[in-house]
């Protein structure tokens, strides 16, 4: 069975035994919908109940937290080239989201409902293992980046991004990286100049 081109990148995360299983592929395609989103739009907003998980075929997204005073904090990045799976913690807790996911480039995604992911996990043990591995990858990303950020001075952390996550500094607008680092835009620009020149 040949799936639409939208699935090609996603299938690279799926065990080979499943990518050759026609029954699984039909089931997967029947319960997946494509989503397009414009730059600046929100995939998930604060207060919404997140029932879906997404795979990014094209685009770049930021996770944000906004407190009761309206102060914004960027908590992470996801893109078509790195960390292509995106959702919010509300997907697991089933309470309205305290976070939002915003597109900072036009995006194309595959959308999977929580119900369908759980059904596929029960029906296909290899998919259940794959799903668990993806969740562990997301958790690992969050904790490792947080740990590095907390244990480094701002300049050291920016060097770390340039060395280990070039895709962030080359694609994400400076203001969002500054928010992620907890520094002002002007201080971020000074640090960047120090590192690059």
Coordinates of C-alpha atoms in Angstrom, one line a residue, residues 81-190:
X81 CA 13.9 19.2 11.1
X82 CA 14.2 18.5 14.8
X83 CA 11.6 17.4 17.4
X84 CA 8.8 17.1 14.9
X85 CA 6.2 15.9 17.5
X86 CA 4.2 18.6 19.2
X87 CA 1.4 18.8 21.8
X88 CA 1.0 20.2 25.3
X89 CA 1.2 18.6 28.7
X90 CA -2.6 18.9 28.8
X91 CA -2.7 16.0 26.3
X92 CA -1.6 13.7 29.1
X93 CA -3.3 15.4 32.0
X94 CA -6.6 16.0 30.2
X95 CA -7.0 19.4 31.9
X96 CA -7.2 22.7 29.9
X97 CA -3.8 23.8 28.7
X98 CA -1.7 26.3 30.5
X99 CA 0.6 26.5 27.4
X100 CA 0.1 27.4 23.8
X101 CA 1.7 26.3 20.6
X102 CA 2.2 29.1 18.0
X103 CA 3.4 28.8 14.4
X104 CA 6.3 31.0 13.5
X105 CA 6.4 29.7 10.0
X106 CA 3.6 28.4 7.7
X107 CA 3.1 24.8 8.7
X108 CA 1.7 21.5 7.5
X109 CA 1.1 18.8 10.1
X110 CA -0.5 15.4 10.6
X111 CA -3.0 15.3 13.4
X112 CA -3.7 12.2 15.5
X113 CA -6.4 12.1 18.1
X114 CA -5.6 10.8 21.6
X115 CA -8.4 8.2 21.2
X116 CA -7.0 6.9 17.9
X117 CA -3.4 6.8 19.3
X118 CA -4.6 4.7 22.3
X119 CA -6.6 2.4 19.9
X120 CA -3.6 1.9 17.6
X121 CA -1.4 1.2 20.7
X122 CA -3.8 -1.5 21.8
X123 CA -4.0 -3.1 18.4
X124 CA -0.4 -2.9 17.4
X125 CA 2.2 -3.6 20.1
X126 CA 5.0 -2.2 17.9
X127 CA 3.2 1.0 17.6
X128 CA 2.7 1.2 21.4
X129 CA 6.5 0.9 21.8
X130 CA 7.1 3.5 19.2
X131 CA 4.7 5.9 20.8
X132 CA 6.3 5.4 24.2
X133 CA 9.7 6.1 22.6
X134 CA 8.5 9.3 21.0
X135 CA 7.0 10.5 24.4
X136 CA 10.4 9.7 26.1
X137 CA 12.2 11.7 23.4
X138 CA 10.0 14.7 24.0
X139 CA 10.4 14.5 27.8
X140 CA 14.2 14.0 27.4
X141 CA 14.4 17.1 25.1
X142 CA 12.5 19.2 27.6
X143 CA 14.6 18.2 30.6
X144 CA 18.0 18.2 28.9
X145 CA 17.5 21.7 27.4
X146 CA 16.1 23.0 30.8
X147 CA 19.1 21.5 32.7
X148 CA 21.6 23.1 30.3
X149 CA 19.8 26.4 30.4
X150 CA 19.7 26.5 34.2
X151 CA 23.3 25.5 34.7
X152 CA 24.9 27.9 32.2
X153 CA 25.4 31.6 32.1
X154 CA 23.5 33.2 29.2
X155 CA 26.6 33.5 27.0
X156 CA 27.5 29.8 27.6
X157 CA 24.0 28.7 26.8
X158 CA 23.9 30.7 23.5
X159 CA 27.2 29.0 22.6
X160 CA 25.6 25.7 23.4
X161 CA 22.7 26.5 21.0
X162 CA 25.1 27.5 18.2
X163 CA 27.1 24.3 18.7
X164 CA 24.3 21.8 19.3
X165 CA 21.1 23.3 18.0
X166 CA 22.0 25.4 15.0
X167 CA 18.5 25.0 13.6
X168 CA 17.1 27.1 16.5
X169 CA 19.5 30.1 16.0
X170 CA 19.2 30.0 12.2
X171 CA 15.4 29.7 12.0
X172 CA 13.8 31.1 15.2
X173 CA 13.5 34.9 15.5
X174 CA 15.8 36.5 18.0
X175 CA 13.0 37.7 20.3
X176 CA 11.8 34.2 20.9
X177 CA 15.3 32.9 21.7
X178 CA 15.7 35.8 24.1
X179 CA 12.4 34.9 25.8
X180 CA 13.5 31.3 26.1
X181 CA 16.8 32.3 27.7
X182 CA 15.1 34.8 30.0
X183 CA 17.1 37.8 28.8
X184 CA 16.1 41.1 27.1
X185 CA 16.2 41.5 23.3
X186 CA 19.0 44.0 23.6
X187 CA 21.1 41.8 25.8
X188 CA 20.5 38.8 23.5
X189 CA 21.8 41.0 20.6
X190 CA 24.9 41.9 22.6

